Structures are given as C-alpha cells and as structure tokens.
Amino acid sequence: MDDFSAFSPGERALLEALIQHGVRFMLVGLSAAVLQGANTGTRDIDIWFEDTSDPRIGEAVRQAKGIWVSGSFGTRPPQIGGDAIGDRLDVVTHMHGLEAFADELANAVELRVDGLPLRVLALRRILVSKRAAGRTKDAAVIPALEEALAALEESDGSGD
C-alpha cells in the first residue's frame, strides 16, 4: 500500500507551486535530516528561501490556497500558513554556522519526495548548523545526526 506521504496535501501543493514558480528554496533542519535517514523526529518543516522578498513566494502560497506574511526583520519572521497549508512550515531566515544560501544550495542533496524534486541541506551541513546554534534542543539530536551521517558515508563511500 502506497498511502504514506511525508507532506500533507496542502504542504505538497505549496512545495509544488514553489517549484513551478521557480522559487529558490531548500528544506533544512531536522525535517531535512529525517528525509536523509536520521532517526529523529520534528514537528515542523523548516524551509530556507534565497530571498524572502521574492514576490513569487506569495504567488505560490496563494496558488496553494495559503497565507504568506512576509514579516519584517527585527520584529517578526516571515510566515506561511492558513487552513489549506497548515502550520508545520517554518520559514528560516538564518542558519547558524553555514555559508550564504547560494553556497549551501549548490551543495544541497537532491531528493524525490512525494513525487517532487526537492533540494535539502546536506546532513553534514545540518550537523554543522546544529553544533553552531548551541541550543540544548540541538545538542540533543547531534548523536542521531552523527549516526545517520556515518551510515550514509558507509553506504555510498563518498563521505557526504
């Protein structure tokens, strides 16, 4: 039976619309780690956009019947939501310990998830970011990320 989906219908519709509109984004954080085999869990899906002022983001969100609040730096982060999309998507505006978005995107992992071609931050880079953030909740998942990275390196022999 092939009924399992990583995303809700609304989340999938949004990701598909972002791809159709040519928005540059990648999935990051624990959601990206889980997609790469990390034995951990998360309640949200972290999405990092190259430029949150890109008007195509709002167009894609509206196409998916959601709500886009572009936010204002220093006061409120950008937000994606609404009944059709739900509340699991978190817009990330900064990744601790990492390079600029374009540099990280160039080395992102390409995965097909729920039929969609997605770019996800490489597990090695997620680990760097979690260590750099220095939060207790990030330190707690480092062993699971290290284990998943070791398994990936063993299975593909590439070191990434």
PDB file of C-alpha atoms in Angstrom:
ATOM      1  CA  MET A   1       0.000   0.000   0.000  1.00  0.00           C
ATOM      2  CA  ASP A   2       1.451   3.377  -1.008  1.00  0.00           C
ATOM      3  CA  ASP A   3      -0.632   5.748   1.136  1.00  0.00           C
ATOM      4  CA  PHE A   4       2.166   7.250   3.237  1.00  0.00           C
ATOM      5  CA  SER A   5       3.141  10.799   2.446  1.00  0.00           C
ATOM      6  CA  ALA A   6       5.828  12.952   4.035  1.00  0.00           C
ATOM      7  CA  PHE A   7       3.682  16.042   3.495  1.00  0.00           C
ATOM      8  CA  SER A   8       0.057  16.955   3.953  1.00  0.00           C
ATOM      9  CA  PRO A   9      -1.819  17.691   0.700  1.00  0.00           C
ATOM     10  CA  GLY A  10      -1.526  21.431   1.420  1.00  0.00           C
ATOM     11  CA  GLU A  11       2.207  21.269   2.128  1.00  0.00           C
ATOM     12  CA  ARG A  12       2.766  19.248  -1.025  1.00  0.00           C
ATOM     13  CA  ALA A  13       0.685  21.740  -3.041  1.00  0.00           C
ATOM     14  CA  LEU A  14       2.809  24.586  -1.713  1.00  0.00           C
ATOM     15  CA  LEU A  15       6.119  22.877  -2.463  1.00  0.00           C
ATOM     16  CA  GLU A  16       4.899  22.033  -5.960  1.00  0.00           C
ATOM     17  CA  ALA A  17       3.799  25.654  -6.511  1.00  0.00           C
ATOM     18  CA  LEU A  18       7.165  26.977  -5.289  1.00  0.00           C
ATOM     19  CA  ILE A  19       8.905  24.703  -7.788  1.00  0.00           C
ATOM     20  CA  GLN A  20       6.537  25.737 -10.598  1.00  0.00           C
ATOM     21  CA  HIS A  21       7.158  29.426  -9.852  1.00  0.00           C
ATOM     22  CA  GLY A  22      10.938  28.925  -9.868  1.00  0.00           C
ATOM     23  CA  VAL A  23      11.448  29.991  -6.252  1.00  0.00           C
ATOM     24  CA  ARG A  24      14.879  29.048  -4.935  1.00  0.00           C
ATOM     25  CA  PHE A  25      14.480  27.237  -1.621  1.00  0.00           C
ATOM     26  CA  MET A  26      15.640  24.216   0.275  1.00  0.00           C
ATOM     27  CA  LEU A  27      14.446  22.196   3.216  1.00  0.00           C
ATOM     28  CA  VAL A  28      16.739  22.442   6.230  1.00  0.00           C
ATOM     29  CA  GLY A  29      16.854  21.422   9.875  1.00  0.00           C
ATOM     30  CA  LEU A  30      15.573  18.167  11.281  1.00  0.00           C
ATOM     31  CA  SER A  31      12.948  17.743   8.576  1.00  0.00           C
ATOM     32  CA  ALA A  32      15.774  17.619   6.016  1.00  0.00           C
ATOM     33  CA  ALA A  33      17.739  15.265   8.265  1.00  0.00           C
ATOM     34  CA  VAL A  34      14.797  12.875   8.583  1.00  0.00           C
ATOM     35  CA  LEU A  35      14.414  12.816   4.793  1.00  0.00           C
ATOM     36  CA  GLN A  36      18.065  11.707   4.640  1.00  0.00           C
ATOM     37  CA  GLY A  37      17.565   8.883   7.108  1.00  0.00           C
ATOM     38  CA  ALA A  38      18.222  10.423  10.521  1.00  0.00           C
ATOM     39  CA  ASN A  39      16.478   8.509  13.289  1.00  0.00           C
ATOM     40  CA  THR A  40      14.832  11.503  14.927  1.00  0.00           C
ATOM     41  CA  GLY A  41      11.665  13.489  14.608  1.00  0.00           C
ATOM     42  CA  THR A  42      10.398  17.023  14.345  1.00  0.00           C
ATOM     43  CA  ARG A  43       7.072  18.777  14.442  1.00  0.00           C
ATOM     44  CA  ASP A  44       7.846  21.284  11.733  1.00  0.00           C
ATOM     45  CA  ILE A  45       9.274  21.596   8.270  1.00  0.00           C
ATOM     46  CA  ASP A  46      11.975  24.240   8.007  1.00  0.00           C
ATOM     47  CA  ILE A  47      12.218  25.973   4.650  1.00  0.00           C
ATOM     48  CA  TRP A  48      15.018  28.381   3.721  1.00  0.00           C
ATOM     49  CA  PHE A  49      14.393  30.796   0.851  1.00  0.00           C
ATOM     50  CA  GLU A  50      17.117  32.578  -1.047  1.00  0.00           C
ATOM     51  CA  ASP A  51      15.152  35.818  -0.785  1.00  0.00           C
ATOM     52  CA  THR A  52      12.019  36.160   1.323  1.00  0.00           C
ATOM     53  CA  SER A  53      11.123  39.350  -0.577  1.00  0.00           C
ATOM     54  CA  ASP A  54      10.718  37.330  -3.805  1.00  0.00           C
ATOM     55  CA  PRO A  55       7.099  38.016  -4.925  1.00  0.00           C
ATOM     56  CA  ARG A  56       6.886  34.506  -6.387  1.00  0.00           C
ATOM     57  CA  ILE A  57       6.723  33.108  -2.849  1.00  0.00           C
ATOM     58  CA  GLY A  58       3.451  34.911  -2.221  1.00  0.00           C
ATOM     59  CA  GLU A  59       2.140  33.809  -5.625  1.00  0.00           C
ATOM     60  CA  ALA A  60       2.976  30.172  -4.867  1.00  0.00           C
ATOM     61  CA  VAL A  61       1.416  30.348  -1.404  1.00  0.00           C
ATOM     62  CA  ARG A  62      -1.778  31.851  -2.835  1.00  0.00           C
ATOM     63  CA  GLN A  63      -1.847  29.166  -5.539  1.00  0.00           C
ATOM     64  CA  ALA A  64      -1.733  26.563  -2.738  1.00  0.00           C
ATOM     65  CA  LYS A  65      -4.602  28.431  -1.035  1.00  0.00           C
ATOM     66  CA  GLY A  66      -2.430  29.545   1.866  1.00  0.00           C
ATOM     67  CA  ILE A  67      -1.413  32.766   3.535  1.00  0.00           C
ATOM     68  CA  TRP A  68       2.027  34.395   3.210  1.00  0.00           C
ATOM     69  CA  VAL A  69       3.126  37.018   5.729  1.00  0.00           C
ATOM     70  CA  SER A  70       6.466  38.371   4.537  1.00  0.00           C
ATOM     71  CA  GLY A  71       7.389  39.595   8.020  1.00  0.00           C
ATOM     72  CA  SER A  72       9.775  42.353   8.876  1.00  0.00           C
ATOM     73  CA  PHE A  73      13.264  41.616  10.077  1.00  0.00           C
ATOM     74  CA  GLY A  74      13.855  42.529  13.668  1.00  0.00           C
ATOM     75  CA  THR A  75      10.212  42.178  14.660  1.00  0.00           C
ATOM     76  CA  ARG A  76       8.523  39.185  13.026  1.00  0.00           C
ATOM     77  CA  PRO A  77       9.843  36.395  10.832  1.00  0.00           C
ATOM     78  CA  PRO A  78       8.057  35.525   7.587  1.00  0.00           C
ATOM     79  CA  GLN A  79       5.252  33.003   7.994  1.00  0.00           C
ATOM     80  CA  ILE A  80       3.368  30.539   5.801  1.00  0.00           C
ATOM     81  CA  GLY A  81       0.063  29.087   6.898  1.00  0.00           C
ATOM     82  CA  GLY A  82      -3.662  29.033   6.504  1.00  0.00           C
ATOM     83  CA  ASP A  83      -6.223  26.259   6.675  1.00  0.00           C
ATOM     84  CA  ALA A  84      -5.178  24.681   3.359  1.00  0.00           C
ATOM     85  CA  ILE A  85      -1.460  24.514   4.207  1.00  0.00           C
ATOM     86  CA  GLY A  86      -1.474  24.100   7.965  1.00  0.00           C
ATOM     87  CA  ASP A  87       1.048  25.326  10.484  1.00  0.00           C
ATOM     88  CA  ARG A  88       4.051  22.976  10.215  1.00  0.00           C
ATOM     89  CA  LEU A  89       6.076  25.146   7.818  1.00  0.00           C
ATOM     90  CA  ASP A  90       8.652  27.418   9.450  1.00  0.00           C
ATOM     91  CA  VAL A  91      10.467  29.981   7.336  1.00  0.00           C
ATOM     92  CA  VAL A  92      14.141  30.070   8.270  1.00  0.00           C
ATOM     93  CA  THR A  93      15.956  33.357   7.705  1.00  0.00           C
ATOM     94  CA  HIS A  94      19.356  32.382   9.129  1.00  0.00           C
ATOM     95  CA  MET A  95      21.283  29.138   9.515  1.00  0.00           C
ATOM     96  CA  HIS A  96      23.924  29.186  12.263  1.00  0.00           C
ATOM     97  CA  GLY A  97      27.448  28.262  11.195  1.00  0.00           C
ATOM     98  CA  LEU A  98      26.664  27.965   7.477  1.00  0.00           C
ATOM     99  CA  GLU A  99      27.644  29.810   4.334  1.00  0.00           C
ATOM    100  CA  ALA A 100      25.324  32.002   2.273  1.00  0.00           C
ATOM    101  CA  PHE A 101      22.186  30.407   0.839  1.00  0.00           C
ATOM    102  CA  ALA A 102      23.605  30.132  -2.700  1.00  0.00           C
ATOM    103  CA  ASP A 103      26.709  28.314  -1.461  1.00  0.00           C
ATOM    104  CA  GLU A 104      24.690  25.854   0.593  1.00  0.00           C
ATOM    105  CA  LEU A 105      22.170  25.308  -2.218  1.00  0.00           C
ATOM    106  CA  ALA A 106      24.999  24.425  -4.607  1.00  0.00           C
ATOM    107  CA  ASN A 107      25.902  21.534  -2.299  1.00  0.00           C
ATOM    108  CA  ALA A 108      22.380  20.533  -1.299  1.00  0.00           C
ATOM    109  CA  VAL A 109      21.155  16.976  -1.722  1.00  0.00           C
ATOM    110  CA  GLU A 110      18.541  16.377  -4.396  1.00  0.00           C
ATOM    111  CA  LEU A 111      15.769  14.035  -3.288  1.00  0.00           C
ATOM    112  CA  ARG A 112      12.451  12.995  -4.787  1.00  0.00           C
ATOM    113  CA  VAL A 113       9.849  13.150  -2.022  1.00  0.00           C
ATOM    114  CA  ASP A 114       6.157  12.526  -2.680  1.00  0.00           C
ATOM    115  CA  GLY A 115       6.961  12.799  -6.384  1.00  0.00           C
ATOM    116  CA  LEU A 116       8.574  16.236  -6.005  1.00  0.00           C
ATOM    117  CA  PRO A 117      12.216  17.035  -6.768  1.00  0.00           C
ATOM    118  CA  LEU A 118      13.414  18.772  -3.607  1.00  0.00           C
ATOM    119  CA  ARG A 119      16.709  20.235  -2.511  1.00  0.00           C
ATOM    120  CA  VAL A 120      17.594  19.542   1.120  1.00  0.00           C
ATOM    121  CA  LEU A 121      20.528  20.773   3.140  1.00  0.00           C
ATOM    122  CA  ALA A 122      23.168  18.049   3.260  1.00  0.00           C
ATOM    123  CA  LEU A 123      23.228  16.087   6.507  1.00  0.00           C
ATOM    124  CA  ARG A 124      26.837  17.092   7.155  1.00  0.00           C
ATOM    125  CA  ARG A 125      25.812  20.772   6.963  1.00  0.00           C
ATOM    126  CA  ILE A 126      22.778  20.232   9.209  1.00  0.00           C
ATOM    127  CA  LEU A 127      25.173  18.827  11.799  1.00  0.00           C
ATOM    128  CA  VAL A 128      27.432  21.897  11.464  1.00  0.00           C
ATOM    129  CA  SER A 129      24.450  24.183  11.952  1.00  0.00           C
ATOM    130  CA  LYS A 130      23.113  22.294  14.965  1.00  0.00           C
ATOM    131  CA  ARG A 131      26.534  22.436  16.632  1.00  0.00           C
ATOM    132  CA  ALA A 132      26.906  26.151  15.870  1.00  0.00           C
ATOM    133  CA  ALA A 133      23.452  27.017  17.215  1.00  0.00           C
ATOM    134  CA  GLY A 134      24.482  25.747  20.635  1.00  0.00           C
ATOM    135  CA  ARG A 135      20.942  25.265  21.907  1.00  0.00           C
ATOM    136  CA  THR A 136      20.101  22.381  24.233  1.00  0.00           C
ATOM    137  CA  LYS A 137      17.483  21.022  21.835  1.00  0.00           C
ATOM    138  CA  ASP A 138      20.040  20.999  19.003  1.00  0.00           C
ATOM    139  CA  ALA A 139      22.697  19.262  21.123  1.00  0.00           C
ATOM    140  CA  ALA A 140      20.171  16.547  21.967  1.00  0.00           C
ATOM    141  CA  VAL A 141      19.839  15.432  18.318  1.00  0.00           C
ATOM    142  CA  ILE A 142      23.537  15.527  17.405  1.00  0.00           C
ATOM    143  CA  PRO A 143      24.112  11.800  18.171  1.00  0.00           C
ATOM    144  CA  ALA A 144      21.246  10.804  15.835  1.00  0.00           C
ATOM    145  CA  LEU A 145      22.623  13.062  13.099  1.00  0.00           C
ATOM    146  CA  GLU A 146      26.147  11.683  13.527  1.00  0.00           C
ATOM    147  CA  GLU A 147      24.815   8.129  13.333  1.00  0.00           C
ATOM    148  CA  ALA A 148      22.841   8.883  10.156  1.00  0.00           C
ATOM    149  CA  LEU A 149      25.849  10.596   8.573  1.00  0.00           C
ATOM    150  CA  ALA A 150      28.092   7.625   9.374  1.00  0.00           C
ATOM    151  CA  ALA A 151      25.543   5.274   7.810  1.00  0.00           C
ATOM    152  CA  LEU A 152      25.320   7.431   4.670  1.00  0.00           C
ATOM    153  CA  GLU A 153      29.096   7.598   4.345  1.00  0.00           C
ATOM    154  CA  GLU A 154      29.372   3.837   4.801  1.00  0.00           C
ATOM    155  CA  SER A 155      26.684   3.099   2.216  1.00  0.00           C
ATOM    156  CA  ASP A 156      27.943   5.410  -0.522  1.00  0.00           C
ATOM    157  CA  GLY A 157      31.624   5.616   0.279  1.00  0.00           C
ATOM    158  CA  SER A 158      31.689   9.299  -0.718  1.00  0.00           C
ATOM    159  CA  GLY A 159      31.997  10.904   2.692  1.00  0.00           C
ATOM    160  CA  ASP A 160      28.854  13.024   2.125  1.00  0.00           C
TER     161      ASP A 160
END
